[in-house]
mmCIF file of N, CA and C in Angstrom:
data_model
loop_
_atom_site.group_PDB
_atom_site.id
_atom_site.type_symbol
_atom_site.label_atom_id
_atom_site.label_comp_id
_atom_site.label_asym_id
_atom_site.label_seq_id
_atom_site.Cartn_x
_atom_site.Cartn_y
_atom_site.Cartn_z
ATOM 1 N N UNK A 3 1.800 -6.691 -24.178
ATOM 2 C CA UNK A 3 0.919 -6.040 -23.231
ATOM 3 C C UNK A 3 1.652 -5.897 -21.898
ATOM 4 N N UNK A 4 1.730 -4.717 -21.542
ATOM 5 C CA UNK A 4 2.414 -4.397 -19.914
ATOM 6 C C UNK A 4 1.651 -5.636 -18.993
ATOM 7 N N UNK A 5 2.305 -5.940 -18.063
ATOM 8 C CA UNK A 5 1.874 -5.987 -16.408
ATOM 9 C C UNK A 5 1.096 -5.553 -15.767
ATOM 10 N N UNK A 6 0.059 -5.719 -15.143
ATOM 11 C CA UNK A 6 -0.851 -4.904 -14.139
ATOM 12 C C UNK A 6 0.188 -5.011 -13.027
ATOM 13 N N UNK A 7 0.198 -3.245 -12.483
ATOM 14 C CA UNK A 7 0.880 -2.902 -11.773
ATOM 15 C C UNK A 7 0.389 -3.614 -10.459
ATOM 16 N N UNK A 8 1.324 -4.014 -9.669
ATOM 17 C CA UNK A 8 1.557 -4.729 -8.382
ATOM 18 C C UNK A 8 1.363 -3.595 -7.145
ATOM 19 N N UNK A 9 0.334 -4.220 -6.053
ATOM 20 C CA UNK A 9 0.506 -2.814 -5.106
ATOM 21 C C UNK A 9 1.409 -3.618 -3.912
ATOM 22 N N UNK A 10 2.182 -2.674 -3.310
ATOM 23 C CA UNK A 10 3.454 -3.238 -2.482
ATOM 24 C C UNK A 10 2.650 -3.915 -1.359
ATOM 25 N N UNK A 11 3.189 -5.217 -0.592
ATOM 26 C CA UNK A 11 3.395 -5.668 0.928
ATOM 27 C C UNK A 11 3.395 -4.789 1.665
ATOM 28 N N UNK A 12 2.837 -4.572 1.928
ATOM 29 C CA UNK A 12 2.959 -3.355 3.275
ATOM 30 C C UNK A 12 2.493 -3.708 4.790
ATOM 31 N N UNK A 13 1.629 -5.382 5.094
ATOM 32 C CA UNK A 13 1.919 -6.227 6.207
ATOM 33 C C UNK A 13 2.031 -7.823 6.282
ATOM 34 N N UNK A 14 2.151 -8.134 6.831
ATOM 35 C CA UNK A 14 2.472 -9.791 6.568
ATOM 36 C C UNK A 14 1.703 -10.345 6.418
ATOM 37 N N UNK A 15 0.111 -9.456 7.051
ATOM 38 C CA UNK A 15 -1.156 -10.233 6.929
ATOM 39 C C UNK A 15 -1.509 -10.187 5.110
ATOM 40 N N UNK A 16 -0.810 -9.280 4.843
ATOM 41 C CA UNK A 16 -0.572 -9.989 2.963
ATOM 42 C C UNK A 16 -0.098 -11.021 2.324
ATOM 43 N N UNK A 17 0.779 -11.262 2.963
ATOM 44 C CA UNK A 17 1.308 -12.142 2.782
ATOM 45 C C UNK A 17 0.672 -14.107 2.779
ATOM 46 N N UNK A 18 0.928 -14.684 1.455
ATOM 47 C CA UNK A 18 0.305 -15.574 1.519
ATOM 48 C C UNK A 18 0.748 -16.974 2.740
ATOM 49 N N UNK A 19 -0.116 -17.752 2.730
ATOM 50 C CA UNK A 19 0.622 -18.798 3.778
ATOM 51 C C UNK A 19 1.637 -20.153 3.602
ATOM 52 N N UNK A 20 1.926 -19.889 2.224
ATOM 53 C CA UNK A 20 2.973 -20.349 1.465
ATOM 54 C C UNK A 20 3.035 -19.862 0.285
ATOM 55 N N UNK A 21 4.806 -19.892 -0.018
ATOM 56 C CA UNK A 21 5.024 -18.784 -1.039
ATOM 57 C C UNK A 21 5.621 -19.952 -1.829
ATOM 58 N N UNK A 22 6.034 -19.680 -2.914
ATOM 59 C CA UNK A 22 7.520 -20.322 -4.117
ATOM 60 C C UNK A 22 8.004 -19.519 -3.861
ATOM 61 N N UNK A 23 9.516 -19.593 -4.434
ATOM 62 C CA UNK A 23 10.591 -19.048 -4.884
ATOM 63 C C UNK A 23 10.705 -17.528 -5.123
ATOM 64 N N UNK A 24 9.597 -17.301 -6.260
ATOM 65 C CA UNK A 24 9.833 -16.163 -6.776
ATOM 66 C C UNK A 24 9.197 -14.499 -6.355
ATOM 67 N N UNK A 25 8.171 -15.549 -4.908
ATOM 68 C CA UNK A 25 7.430 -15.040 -4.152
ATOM 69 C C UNK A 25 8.321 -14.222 -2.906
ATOM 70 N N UNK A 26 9.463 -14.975 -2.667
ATOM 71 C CA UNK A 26 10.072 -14.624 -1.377
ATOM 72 C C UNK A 26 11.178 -14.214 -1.949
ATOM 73 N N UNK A 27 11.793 -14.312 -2.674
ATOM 74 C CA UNK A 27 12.846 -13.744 -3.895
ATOM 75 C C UNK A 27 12.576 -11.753 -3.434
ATOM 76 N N UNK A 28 11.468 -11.809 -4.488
ATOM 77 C CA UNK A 28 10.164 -10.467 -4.493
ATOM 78 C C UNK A 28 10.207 -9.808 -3.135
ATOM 79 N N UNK A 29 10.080 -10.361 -2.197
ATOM 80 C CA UNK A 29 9.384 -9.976 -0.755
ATOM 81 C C UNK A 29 11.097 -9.862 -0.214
ATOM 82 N N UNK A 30 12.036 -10.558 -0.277
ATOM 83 C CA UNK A 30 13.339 -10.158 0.624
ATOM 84 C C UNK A 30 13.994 -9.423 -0.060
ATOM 85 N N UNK A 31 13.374 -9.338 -1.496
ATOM 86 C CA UNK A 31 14.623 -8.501 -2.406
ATOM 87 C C UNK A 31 16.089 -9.303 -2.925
ATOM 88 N N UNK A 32 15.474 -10.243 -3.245
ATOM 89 C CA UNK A 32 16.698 -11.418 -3.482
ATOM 90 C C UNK A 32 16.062 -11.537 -4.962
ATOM 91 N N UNK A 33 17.709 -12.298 -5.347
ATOM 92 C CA UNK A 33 17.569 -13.340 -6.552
ATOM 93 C C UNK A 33 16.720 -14.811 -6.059
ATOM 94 N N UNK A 34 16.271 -14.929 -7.657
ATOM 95 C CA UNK A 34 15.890 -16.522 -7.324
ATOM 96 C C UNK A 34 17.288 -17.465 -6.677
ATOM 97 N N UNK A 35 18.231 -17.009 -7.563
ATOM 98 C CA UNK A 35 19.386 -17.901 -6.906
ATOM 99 C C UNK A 35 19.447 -17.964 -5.631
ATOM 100 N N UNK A 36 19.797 -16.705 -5.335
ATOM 101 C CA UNK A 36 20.221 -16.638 -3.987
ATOM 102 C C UNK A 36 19.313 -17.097 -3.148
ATOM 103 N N UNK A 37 17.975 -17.257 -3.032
ATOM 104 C CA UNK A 37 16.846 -17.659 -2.237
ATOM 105 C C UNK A 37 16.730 -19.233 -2.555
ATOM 106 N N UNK A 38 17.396 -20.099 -3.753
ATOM 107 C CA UNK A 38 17.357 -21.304 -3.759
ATOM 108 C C UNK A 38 18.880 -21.706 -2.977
ATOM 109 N N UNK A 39 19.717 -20.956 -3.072
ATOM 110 C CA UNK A 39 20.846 -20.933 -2.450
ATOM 111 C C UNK A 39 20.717 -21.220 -0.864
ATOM 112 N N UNK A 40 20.208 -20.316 -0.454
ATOM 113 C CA UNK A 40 20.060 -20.237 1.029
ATOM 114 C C UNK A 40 18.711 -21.327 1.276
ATOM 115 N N UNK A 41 17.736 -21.566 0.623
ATOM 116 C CA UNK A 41 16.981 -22.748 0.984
ATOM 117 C C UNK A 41 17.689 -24.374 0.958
ATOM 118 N N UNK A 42 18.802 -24.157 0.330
ATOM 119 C CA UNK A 42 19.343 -25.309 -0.217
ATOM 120 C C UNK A 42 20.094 -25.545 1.320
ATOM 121 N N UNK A 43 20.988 -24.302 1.537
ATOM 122 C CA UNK A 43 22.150 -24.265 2.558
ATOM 123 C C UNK A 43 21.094 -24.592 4.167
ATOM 124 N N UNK A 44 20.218 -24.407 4.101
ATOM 125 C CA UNK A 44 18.695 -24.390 5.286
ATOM 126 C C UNK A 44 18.751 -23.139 6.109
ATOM 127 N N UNK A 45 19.049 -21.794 5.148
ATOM 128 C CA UNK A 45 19.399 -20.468 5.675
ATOM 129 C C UNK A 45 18.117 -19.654 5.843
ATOM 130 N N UNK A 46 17.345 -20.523 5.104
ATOM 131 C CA UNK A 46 15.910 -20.280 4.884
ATOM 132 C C UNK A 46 15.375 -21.372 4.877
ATOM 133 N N UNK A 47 13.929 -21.181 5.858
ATOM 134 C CA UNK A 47 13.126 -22.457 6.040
ATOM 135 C C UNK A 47 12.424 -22.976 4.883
ATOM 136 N N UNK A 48 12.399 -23.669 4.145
ATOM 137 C CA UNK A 48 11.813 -24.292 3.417
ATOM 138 C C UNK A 48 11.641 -25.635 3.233
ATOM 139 N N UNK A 49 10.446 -26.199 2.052
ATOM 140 C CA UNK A 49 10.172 -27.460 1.827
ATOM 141 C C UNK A 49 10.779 -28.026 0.271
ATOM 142 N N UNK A 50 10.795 -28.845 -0.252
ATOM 143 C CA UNK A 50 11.109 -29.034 -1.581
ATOM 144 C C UNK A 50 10.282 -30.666 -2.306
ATOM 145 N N UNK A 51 9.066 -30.456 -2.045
ATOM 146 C CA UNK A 51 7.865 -30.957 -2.942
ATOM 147 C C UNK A 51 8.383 -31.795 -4.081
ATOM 148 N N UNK A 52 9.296 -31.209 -4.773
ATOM 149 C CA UNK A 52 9.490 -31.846 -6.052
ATOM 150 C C UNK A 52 11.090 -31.588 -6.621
ATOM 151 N N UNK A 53 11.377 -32.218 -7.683
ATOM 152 C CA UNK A 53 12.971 -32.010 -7.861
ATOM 153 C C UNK A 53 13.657 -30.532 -8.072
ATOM 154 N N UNK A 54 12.871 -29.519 -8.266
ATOM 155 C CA UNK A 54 13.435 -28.282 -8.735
ATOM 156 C C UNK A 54 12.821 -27.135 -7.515
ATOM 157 N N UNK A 55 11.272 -27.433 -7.351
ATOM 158 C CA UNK A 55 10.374 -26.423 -6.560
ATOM 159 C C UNK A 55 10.914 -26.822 -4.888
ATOM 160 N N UNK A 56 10.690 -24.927 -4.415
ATOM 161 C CA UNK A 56 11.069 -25.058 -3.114
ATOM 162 C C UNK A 56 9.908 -24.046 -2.969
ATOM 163 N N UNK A 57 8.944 -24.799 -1.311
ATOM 164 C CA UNK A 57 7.925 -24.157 -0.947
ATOM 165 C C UNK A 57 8.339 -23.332 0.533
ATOM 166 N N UNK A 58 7.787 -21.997 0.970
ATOM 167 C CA UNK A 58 8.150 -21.226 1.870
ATOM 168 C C UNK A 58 6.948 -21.231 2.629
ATOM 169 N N UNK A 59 6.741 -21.571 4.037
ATOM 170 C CA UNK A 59 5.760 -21.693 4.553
ATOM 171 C C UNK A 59 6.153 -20.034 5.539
ATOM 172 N N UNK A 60 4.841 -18.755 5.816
ATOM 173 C CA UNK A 60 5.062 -17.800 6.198
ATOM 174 C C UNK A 60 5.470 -17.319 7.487
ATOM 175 N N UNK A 61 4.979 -18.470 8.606
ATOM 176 C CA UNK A 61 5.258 -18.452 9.771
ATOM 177 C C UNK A 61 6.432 -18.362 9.824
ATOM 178 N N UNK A 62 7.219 -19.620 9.435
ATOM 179 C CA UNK A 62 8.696 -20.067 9.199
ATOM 180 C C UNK A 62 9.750 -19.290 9.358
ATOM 181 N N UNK A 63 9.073 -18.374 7.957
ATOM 182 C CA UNK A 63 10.010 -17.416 7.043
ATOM 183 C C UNK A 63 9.726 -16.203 8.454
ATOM 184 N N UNK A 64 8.746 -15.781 8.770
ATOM 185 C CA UNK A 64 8.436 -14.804 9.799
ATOM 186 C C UNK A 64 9.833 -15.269 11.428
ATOM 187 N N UNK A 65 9.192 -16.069 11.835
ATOM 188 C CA UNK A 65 9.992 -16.553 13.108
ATOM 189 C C UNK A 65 11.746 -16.667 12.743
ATOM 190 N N UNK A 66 12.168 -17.041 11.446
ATOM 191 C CA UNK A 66 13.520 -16.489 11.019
ATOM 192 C C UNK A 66 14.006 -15.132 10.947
ATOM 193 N N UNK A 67 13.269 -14.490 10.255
ATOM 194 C CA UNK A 67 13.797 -12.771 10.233
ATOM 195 C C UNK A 67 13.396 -12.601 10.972
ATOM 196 N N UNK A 68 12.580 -12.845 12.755
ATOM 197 C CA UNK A 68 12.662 -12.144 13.664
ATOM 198 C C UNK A 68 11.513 -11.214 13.785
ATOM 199 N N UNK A 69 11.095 -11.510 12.716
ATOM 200 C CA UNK A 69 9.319 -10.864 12.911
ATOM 201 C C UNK A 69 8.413 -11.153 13.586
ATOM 202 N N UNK A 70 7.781 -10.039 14.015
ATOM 203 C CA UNK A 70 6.198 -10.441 14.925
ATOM 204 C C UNK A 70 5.094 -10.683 14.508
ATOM 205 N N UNK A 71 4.455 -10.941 14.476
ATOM 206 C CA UNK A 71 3.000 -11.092 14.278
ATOM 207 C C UNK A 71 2.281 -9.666 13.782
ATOM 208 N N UNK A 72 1.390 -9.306 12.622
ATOM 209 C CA UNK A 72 0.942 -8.243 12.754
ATOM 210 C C UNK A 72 -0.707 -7.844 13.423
#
């Protein structure tokens, strides 16, 4: 069975107030790697809850790329 089609981000106020991995992966246009990569390196703000999961809090991730408020 297909996917129900996804409707795009189009403001931050979509954006949830913590993401996973595959959430911000999605949203920067990254690999999972590369987004555990750079959470690992602290290139990206994140938390890590448990031995594998890394949590993205939105403010964080916002005040890094330099984003405003919408």
């Amino acid at each position: 069975m297909p996917k129900p089609k996804q409707r795009p981000i189009t403001t931050w106020e979509q954006v949830p107030v913590v993401m996973d991995t595959a959430y911000v992966a999605m949203l920067l246009g990254l690999t999972l790697n590369e987004v555990r990569l750079m959470a690992s390196r602290g290139e990206l703000p994140a938390t890590k809850p448990g031995k594998r999961a890394w949590r993205f809090e939105k403010t964080a991730l916002m005040n890094v790329l330099g984003v405003g408020s919408d």
